[in-house]
C-alpha cells in the first residue's frame, strides 16, 4: 500500500515537472495578438453604440493600433521584449517597445519590466506550438475575457 502510494506521488510529481518544462519551452518564441474578447465586448456594448462618433473613431484607432503592434517575444533566458501602445503627452497613441523579464509558475506568467516599475500577470488558458490564450490578471483576479495570440516563429 505504501509503495503504491509513493509510486503514484512520484509519477504525479514527475508529470507536473515535465508539464512545466514543456510549457516553458512551448512559450519561447514570438507571439502576435490576434483577438481580445474584452475589446469585442466593448465594441458590442450599448455604451459604445451611444458614444459620440468622434470618441468611437478614437477608440477604434487605439484598438486597431493595439491589434497591429502587440507582439511578445519570450526568450529562453527569461528575457522578454514586447510591443505595447501608450498615449503620448499630445494624446496620440504610439507603439512602444518594452523590455522585461518573465517567469512561468504553474499556469501564471509574471512579467516584470526592466525600464520602469511595472508588473503584469497572465493566466494561461491554452498553450500549443501555434496558439497562446490567456486571461489577464488585474489586482490578483483573472479576467473572464480571453486574449488570443498566434505564434509568428
mmCIF file with all atom_site columns, C-alpha atoms in Angstrom:
data_model
loop_
_atom_site.group_PDB
_atom_site.id
_atom_site.type_symbol
_atom_site.label_atom_id
_atom_site.label_alt_id
_atom_site.label_comp_id
_atom_site.label_asym_id
_atom_site.label_entity_id
_atom_site.label_seq_id
_atom_site.pdbx_PDB_ins_code
_atom_site.Cartn_x
_atom_site.Cartn_y
_atom_site.Cartn_z
_atom_site.occupancy
_atom_site.B_iso_or_equiv
_atom_site.pdbx_formal_charge
_atom_site.auth_seq_id
_atom_site.auth_comp_id
_atom_site.auth_asym_id
_atom_site.auth_atom_id
_atom_site.pdbx_PDB_model_num
ATOM 1   C CA . UNK A 1 1   ? 0.000   0.000  0.000   1.00 0.00 ? 1   UNK A CA 1
ATOM 2   C CA . UNK A 1 2   ? 2.728   2.463  0.979   1.00 0.00 ? 2   UNK A CA 1
ATOM 3   C CA . UNK A 1 3   ? 4.786   1.537  -2.096  1.00 0.00 ? 3   UNK A CA 1
ATOM 4   C CA . UNK A 1 4   ? 1.868   2.151  -4.470  1.00 0.00 ? 4   UNK A CA 1
ATOM 5   C CA . UNK A 1 5   ? 1.119   5.497  -2.807  1.00 0.00 ? 5   UNK A CA 1
ATOM 6   C CA . UNK A 1 6   ? 4.772   6.568  -3.027  1.00 0.00 ? 6   UNK A CA 1
ATOM 7   C CA . UNK A 1 7   ? 4.963   5.387  -6.649  1.00 0.00 ? 7   UNK A CA 1
ATOM 8   C CA . UNK A 1 8   ? 1.795   7.332  -7.511  1.00 0.00 ? 8   UNK A CA 1
ATOM 9   C CA . UNK A 1 9   ? 3.094   10.501 -5.845  1.00 0.00 ? 9   UNK A CA 1
ATOM 10  C CA . UNK A 1 10  ? 6.428   10.133 -7.622  1.00 0.00 ? 10  UNK A CA 1
ATOM 11  C CA . UNK A 1 11  ? 4.733   9.715  -11.006 1.00 0.00 ? 11  UNK A CA 1
ATOM 12  C CA . UNK A 1 12  ? 2.479   12.736 -10.396 1.00 0.00 ? 12  UNK A CA 1
ATOM 13  C CA . UNK A 1 13  ? 5.439   14.928 -9.408  1.00 0.00 ? 13  UNK A CA 1
ATOM 14  C CA . UNK A 1 14  ? 7.410   13.822 -12.489 1.00 0.00 ? 14  UNK A CA 1
ATOM 15  C CA . UNK A 1 15  ? 4.401   14.572 -14.716 1.00 0.00 ? 15  UNK A CA 1
ATOM 16  C CA . UNK A 1 16  ? 3.942   18.054 -13.182 1.00 0.00 ? 16  UNK A CA 1
ATOM 17  C CA . UNK A 1 17  ? 7.652   18.785 -13.605 1.00 0.00 ? 17  UNK A CA 1
ATOM 18  C CA . UNK A 1 18  ? 7.657   17.643 -17.247 1.00 0.00 ? 18  UNK A CA 1
ATOM 19  C CA . UNK A 1 19  ? 4.481   19.619 -17.958 1.00 0.00 ? 19  UNK A CA 1
ATOM 20  C CA . UNK A 1 20  ? 6.073   22.804 -16.571 1.00 0.00 ? 20  UNK A CA 1
ATOM 21  C CA . UNK A 1 21  ? 9.202   22.219 -18.659 1.00 0.00 ? 21  UNK A CA 1
ATOM 22  C CA . UNK A 1 22  ? 7.062   21.630 -21.768 1.00 0.00 ? 22  UNK A CA 1
ATOM 23  C CA . UNK A 1 23  ? 5.098   24.853 -21.131 1.00 0.00 ? 23  UNK A CA 1
ATOM 24  C CA . UNK A 1 24  ? 8.307   26.841 -20.720 1.00 0.00 ? 24  UNK A CA 1
ATOM 25  C CA . UNK A 1 25  ? 9.788   25.514 -23.947 1.00 0.00 ? 25  UNK A CA 1
ATOM 26  C CA . UNK A 1 26  ? 6.474   25.963 -25.800 1.00 0.00 ? 26  UNK A CA 1
ATOM 27  C CA . UNK A 1 27  ? 6.123   29.621 -24.826 1.00 0.00 ? 27  UNK A CA 1
ATOM 28  C CA . UNK A 1 28  ? 9.609   30.510 -26.106 1.00 0.00 ? 28  UNK A CA 1
ATOM 29  C CA . UNK A 1 29  ? 9.237   32.482 -29.332 1.00 0.00 ? 29  UNK A CA 1
ATOM 30  C CA . UNK A 1 30  ? 7.245   35.341 -30.815 1.00 0.00 ? 30  UNK A CA 1
ATOM 31  C CA . UNK A 1 31  ? 3.501   35.761 -30.339 1.00 0.00 ? 31  UNK A CA 1
ATOM 32  C CA . UNK A 1 32  ? 1.172   38.231 -32.097 1.00 0.00 ? 32  UNK A CA 1
ATOM 33  C CA . UNK A 1 33  ? -2.112  39.435 -30.624 1.00 0.00 ? 33  UNK A CA 1
ATOM 34  C CA . UNK A 1 34  ? -4.992  38.321 -32.849 1.00 0.00 ? 34  UNK A CA 1
ATOM 35  C CA . UNK A 1 35  ? -8.118  38.768 -30.694 1.00 0.00 ? 35  UNK A CA 1
ATOM 36  C CA . UNK A 1 36  ? -9.293  40.297 -27.426 1.00 0.00 ? 36  UNK A CA 1
ATOM 37  C CA . UNK A 1 37  ? -12.681 39.330 -26.040 1.00 0.00 ? 37  UNK A CA 1
ATOM 38  C CA . UNK A 1 38  ? -12.676 42.476 -23.866 1.00 0.00 ? 38  UNK A CA 1
ATOM 39  C CA . UNK A 1 39  ? -12.301 44.730 -26.928 1.00 0.00 ? 39  UNK A CA 1
ATOM 40  C CA . UNK A 1 40  ? -15.051 42.782 -28.693 1.00 0.00 ? 40  UNK A CA 1
ATOM 41  C CA . UNK A 1 41  ? -17.382 43.235 -25.699 1.00 0.00 ? 41  UNK A CA 1
ATOM 42  C CA . UNK A 1 42  ? -16.744 46.970 -25.645 1.00 0.00 ? 42  UNK A CA 1
ATOM 43  C CA . UNK A 1 43  ? -17.427 47.296 -29.382 1.00 0.00 ? 43  UNK A CA 1
ATOM 44  C CA . UNK A 1 44  ? -20.700 45.369 -28.977 1.00 0.00 ? 44  UNK A CA 1
ATOM 45  C CA . UNK A 1 45  ? -21.900 47.275 -25.901 1.00 0.00 ? 45  UNK A CA 1
ATOM 46  C CA . UNK A 1 46  ? -24.719 49.786 -25.727 1.00 0.00 ? 46  UNK A CA 1
ATOM 47  C CA . UNK A 1 47  ? -22.309 52.273 -24.128 1.00 0.00 ? 47  UNK A CA 1
ATOM 48  C CA . UNK A 1 48  ? -20.058 52.075 -27.184 1.00 0.00 ? 48  UNK A CA 1
ATOM 49  C CA . UNK A 1 49  ? -23.049 52.454 -29.523 1.00 0.00 ? 49  UNK A CA 1
ATOM 50  C CA . UNK A 1 50  ? -24.162 55.603 -27.687 1.00 0.00 ? 50  UNK A CA 1
ATOM 51  C CA . UNK A 1 51  ? -20.712 57.254 -27.717 1.00 0.00 ? 51  UNK A CA 1
ATOM 52  C CA . UNK A 1 52  ? -20.200 60.272 -29.969 1.00 0.00 ? 52  UNK A CA 1
ATOM 53  C CA . UNK A 1 53  ? -18.786 59.264 -33.348 1.00 0.00 ? 53  UNK A CA 1
ATOM 54  C CA . UNK A 1 54  ? -15.515 61.096 -32.637 1.00 0.00 ? 54  UNK A CA 1
ATOM 55  C CA . UNK A 1 55  ? -14.976 59.024 -29.475 1.00 0.00 ? 55  UNK A CA 1
ATOM 56  C CA . UNK A 1 56  ? -15.848 55.769 -31.253 1.00 0.00 ? 56  UNK A CA 1
ATOM 57  C CA . UNK A 1 57  ? -13.348 56.580 -34.010 1.00 0.00 ? 57  UNK A CA 1
ATOM 58  C CA . UNK A 1 58  ? -10.658 57.373 -31.432 1.00 0.00 ? 58  UNK A CA 1
ATOM 59  C CA . UNK A 1 59  ? -11.351 54.076 -29.642 1.00 0.00 ? 59  UNK A CA 1
ATOM 60  C CA . UNK A 1 60  ? -11.295 52.163 -32.948 1.00 0.00 ? 60  UNK A CA 1
ATOM 61  C CA . UNK A 1 61  ? -7.967  53.761 -33.876 1.00 0.00 ? 61  UNK A CA 1
ATOM 62  C CA . UNK A 1 62  ? -6.480  52.800 -30.488 1.00 0.00 ? 62  UNK A CA 1
ATOM 63  C CA . UNK A 1 63  ? -7.851  49.233 -30.728 1.00 0.00 ? 63  UNK A CA 1
ATOM 64  C CA . UNK A 1 64  ? -6.611  48.834 -34.319 1.00 0.00 ? 64  UNK A CA 1
ATOM 65  C CA . UNK A 1 65  ? -3.139  50.060 -33.369 1.00 0.00 ? 65  UNK A CA 1
ATOM 66  C CA . UNK A 1 66  ? -3.081  47.669 -30.407 1.00 0.00 ? 66  UNK A CA 1
ATOM 67  C CA . UNK A 1 67  ? -4.023  44.738 -32.664 1.00 0.00 ? 67  UNK A CA 1
ATOM 68  C CA . UNK A 1 68  ? -1.411  45.710 -35.256 1.00 0.00 ? 68  UNK A CA 1
ATOM 69  C CA . UNK A 1 69  ? 1.593   46.184 -32.968 1.00 0.00 ? 69  UNK A CA 1
ATOM 70  C CA . UNK A 1 70  ? 1.075   43.920 -29.937 1.00 0.00 ? 70  UNK A CA 1
ATOM 71  C CA . UNK A 1 71  ? 3.756   41.247 -30.010 1.00 0.00 ? 71  UNK A CA 1
ATOM 72  C CA . UNK A 1 72  ? 5.557   39.335 -27.272 1.00 0.00 ? 72  UNK A CA 1
ATOM 73  C CA . UNK A 1 73  ? 8.965   37.719 -27.803 1.00 0.00 ? 73  UNK A CA 1
ATOM 74  C CA . UNK A 1 74  ? 9.708   35.278 -24.979 1.00 0.00 ? 74  UNK A CA 1
ATOM 75  C CA . UNK A 1 75  ? 13.400  34.356 -24.929 1.00 0.00 ? 75  UNK A CA 1
ATOM 76  C CA . UNK A 1 76  ? 14.982  31.275 -23.304 1.00 0.00 ? 76  UNK A CA 1
ATOM 77  C CA . UNK A 1 77  ? 16.963  33.335 -20.772 1.00 0.00 ? 77  UNK A CA 1
ATOM 78  C CA . UNK A 1 78  ? 13.688  34.703 -19.315 1.00 0.00 ? 78  UNK A CA 1
ATOM 79  C CA . UNK A 1 79  ? 14.070  37.976 -21.188 1.00 0.00 ? 79  UNK A CA 1
ATOM 80  C CA . UNK A 1 80  ? 11.082  39.454 -22.933 1.00 0.00 ? 80  UNK A CA 1
ATOM 81  C CA . UNK A 1 81  ? 10.635  42.184 -25.488 1.00 0.00 ? 81  UNK A CA 1
ATOM 82  C CA . UNK A 1 82  ? 7.103   43.241 -26.282 1.00 0.00 ? 82  UNK A CA 1
ATOM 83  C CA . UNK A 1 83  ? 5.298   45.970 -28.147 1.00 0.00 ? 83  UNK A CA 1
ATOM 84  C CA . UNK A 1 84  ? 2.674   47.987 -26.333 1.00 0.00 ? 84  UNK A CA 1
ATOM 85  C CA . UNK A 1 85  ? 0.577   51.076 -27.050 1.00 0.00 ? 85  UNK A CA 1
ATOM 86  C CA . UNK A 1 86  ? 0.961   54.207 -24.958 1.00 0.00 ? 86  UNK A CA 1
ATOM 87  C CA . UNK A 1 87  ? -0.640  57.633 -25.147 1.00 0.00 ? 87  UNK A CA 1
ATOM 88  C CA . UNK A 1 88  ? 1.856   60.430 -25.605 1.00 0.00 ? 88  UNK A CA 1
ATOM 89  C CA . UNK A 1 89  ? 1.612   63.798 -23.896 1.00 0.00 ? 89  UNK A CA 1
ATOM 90  C CA . UNK A 1 90  ? -0.090  65.015 -27.102 1.00 0.00 ? 90  UNK A CA 1
ATOM 91  C CA . UNK A 1 91  ? -2.927  62.484 -26.552 1.00 0.00 ? 91  UNK A CA 1
ATOM 92  C CA . UNK A 1 92  ? -1.710  60.426 -29.520 1.00 0.00 ? 92  UNK A CA 1
ATOM 93  C CA . UNK A 1 93  ? -1.377  56.645 -29.211 1.00 0.00 ? 93  UNK A CA 1
ATOM 94  C CA . UNK A 1 94  ? 2.061   55.370 -30.169 1.00 0.00 ? 94  UNK A CA 1
ATOM 95  C CA . UNK A 1 95  ? 3.665   51.917 -30.281 1.00 0.00 ? 95  UNK A CA 1
ATOM 96  C CA . UNK A 1 96  ? 6.307   51.452 -27.581 1.00 0.00 ? 96  UNK A CA 1
ATOM 97  C CA . UNK A 1 97  ? 8.857   48.665 -27.165 1.00 0.00 ? 97  UNK A CA 1
ATOM 98  C CA . UNK A 1 98  ? 9.072   47.323 -23.614 1.00 0.00 ? 98  UNK A CA 1
ATOM 99  C CA . UNK A 1 99  ? 11.829  45.179 -22.095 1.00 0.00 ? 99  UNK A CA 1
ATOM 100 C CA . UNK A 1 100 ? 11.126  42.799 -19.250 1.00 0.00 ? 100 UNK A CA 1
ATOM 101 C CA . UNK A 1 101 ? 11.914  39.533 -17.573 1.00 0.00 ? 101 UNK A CA 1
ATOM 102 C CA . UNK A 1 102 ? 9.337   36.760 -17.407 1.00 0.00 ? 102 UNK A CA 1
ATOM 103 C CA . UNK A 1 103 ? 8.657   33.804 -15.167 1.00 0.00 ? 103 UNK A CA 1
ATOM 104 C CA . UNK A 1 104 ? 6.247   30.917 -15.607 1.00 0.00 ? 104 UNK A CA 1
ATOM 105 C CA . UNK A 1 105 ? 4.945   29.178 -12.485 1.00 0.00 ? 105 UNK A CA 1
ATOM 106 C CA . UNK A 1 106 ? 2.217   26.617 -12.979 1.00 0.00 ? 106 UNK A CA 1
ATOM 107 C CA . UNK A 1 107 ? -0.029  28.429 -15.470 1.00 0.00 ? 107 UNK A CA 1
ATOM 108 C CA . UNK A 1 108 ? 0.794   32.035 -14.451 1.00 0.00 ? 108 UNK A CA 1
ATOM 109 C CA . UNK A 1 109 ? 3.161   34.201 -16.481 1.00 0.00 ? 109 UNK A CA 1
ATOM 110 C CA . UNK A 1 110 ? 4.627   37.078 -14.479 1.00 0.00 ? 110 UNK A CA 1
ATOM 111 C CA . UNK A 1 111 ? 6.209   39.910 -16.481 1.00 0.00 ? 111 UNK A CA 1
ATOM 112 C CA . UNK A 1 112 ? 8.380   42.493 -14.735 1.00 0.00 ? 112 UNK A CA 1
ATOM 113 C CA . UNK A 1 113 ? 9.560   45.403 -16.857 1.00 0.00 ? 113 UNK A CA 1
ATOM 114 C CA . UNK A 1 114 ? 13.215  46.366 -16.552 1.00 0.00 ? 114 UNK A CA 1
ATOM 115 C CA . UNK A 1 115 ? 12.936  50.020 -17.674 1.00 0.00 ? 115 UNK A CA 1
ATOM 116 C CA . UNK A 1 116 ? 10.136  51.106 -15.326 1.00 0.00 ? 116 UNK A CA 1
ATOM 117 C CA . UNK A 1 117 ? 8.444   49.781 -12.185 1.00 0.00 ? 117 UNK A CA 1
ATOM 118 C CA . UNK A 1 118 ? 5.632   47.843 -13.836 1.00 0.00 ? 118 UNK A CA 1
ATOM 119 C CA . UNK A 1 119 ? 4.469   44.254 -13.477 1.00 0.00 ? 119 UNK A CA 1
ATOM 120 C CA . UNK A 1 120 ? 1.694   42.292 -15.133 1.00 0.00 ? 120 UNK A CA 1
ATOM 121 C CA . UNK A 1 121 ? 0.423   38.743 -14.963 1.00 0.00 ? 121 UNK A CA 1
ATOM 122 C CA . UNK A 1 122 ? -1.446  36.429 -17.289 1.00 0.00 ? 122 UNK A CA 1
ATOM 123 C CA . UNK A 1 123 ? -3.049  33.057 -16.664 1.00 0.00 ? 123 UNK A CA 1
ATOM 124 C CA . UNK A 1 124 ? -2.501  30.567 -19.480 1.00 0.00 ? 124 UNK A CA 1
ATOM 125 C CA . UNK A 1 125 ? -5.735  29.019 -20.693 1.00 0.00 ? 125 UNK A CA 1
ATOM 126 C CA . UNK A 1 126 ? -4.275  27.283 -23.778 1.00 0.00 ? 126 UNK A CA 1
ATOM 127 C CA . UNK A 1 127 ? -0.701  26.882 -24.926 1.00 0.00 ? 127 UNK A CA 1
ATOM 128 C CA . UNK A 1 128 ? 0.295   24.948 -28.038 1.00 0.00 ? 128 UNK A CA 1
ATOM 129 C CA . UNK A 1 129 ? 3.082   25.425 -30.559 1.00 0.00 ? 129 UNK A CA 1
ATOM 130 C CA . UNK A 1 130 ? 0.844   27.809 -32.533 1.00 0.00 ? 130 UNK A CA 1
ATOM 131 C CA . UNK A 1 131 ? -1.667  29.250 -30.044 1.00 0.00 ? 131 UNK A CA 1
ATOM 132 C CA . UNK A 1 132 ? -1.443  31.098 -26.733 1.00 0.00 ? 132 UNK A CA 1
ATOM 133 C CA . UNK A 1 133 ? -4.671  32.042 -24.982 1.00 0.00 ? 133 UNK A CA 1
ATOM 134 C CA . UNK A 1 134 ? -4.512  33.921 -21.680 1.00 0.00 ? 134 UNK A CA 1
ATOM 135 C CA . UNK A 1 135 ? -6.666  35.701 -19.139 1.00 0.00 ? 135 UNK A CA 1
ATOM 136 C CA . UNK A 1 136 ? -5.126  38.959 -17.952 1.00 0.00 ? 136 UNK A CA 1
ATOM 137 C CA . UNK A 1 137 ? -4.762  39.222 -14.174 1.00 0.00 ? 137 UNK A CA 1
ATOM 138 C CA . UNK A 1 138 ? -5.555  42.545 -12.529 1.00 0.00 ? 138 UNK A CA 1
ATOM 139 C CA . UNK A 1 139 ? -5.199  43.029 -8.769  1.00 0.00 ? 139 UNK A CA 1
ATOM 140 C CA . UNK A 1 140 ? -4.816  39.262 -8.334  1.00 0.00 ? 140 UNK A CA 1
ATOM 141 C CA . UNK A 1 141 ? -8.033  38.419 -10.206 1.00 0.00 ? 141 UNK A CA 1
ATOM 142 C CA . UNK A 1 142 ? -8.027  36.719 -13.617 1.00 0.00 ? 142 UNK A CA 1
ATOM 143 C CA . UNK A 1 143 ? -10.348 38.313 -16.147 1.00 0.00 ? 143 UNK A CA 1
ATOM 144 C CA . UNK A 1 144 ? -13.040 36.112 -17.685 1.00 0.00 ? 144 UNK A CA 1
ATOM 145 C CA . UNK A 1 145 ? -12.201 37.587 -21.099 1.00 0.00 ? 145 UNK A CA 1
ATOM 146 C CA . UNK A 1 146 ? -9.607  35.734 -23.127 1.00 0.00 ? 146 UNK A CA 1
ATOM 147 C CA . UNK A 1 147 ? -6.765  37.257 -25.131 1.00 0.00 ? 147 UNK A CA 1
ATOM 148 C CA . UNK A 1 148 ? -5.599  35.252 -28.149 1.00 0.00 ? 148 UNK A CA 1
ATOM 149 C CA . UNK A 1 149 ? -2.099  35.161 -29.656 1.00 0.00 ? 149 UNK A CA 1
ATOM 150 C CA . UNK A 1 150 ? -0.660  33.193 -32.546 1.00 0.00 ? 150 UNK A CA 1
ATOM 151 C CA . UNK A 1 151 ? 2.900   32.088 -32.980 1.00 0.00 ? 151 UNK A CA 1
ATOM 152 C CA . UNK A 1 152 ? 4.866   34.084 -35.559 1.00 0.00 ? 152 UNK A CA 1
ATOM 153 C CA . UNK A 1 153 ? 8.053   31.992 -35.421 1.00 0.00 ? 153 UNK A CA 1
#
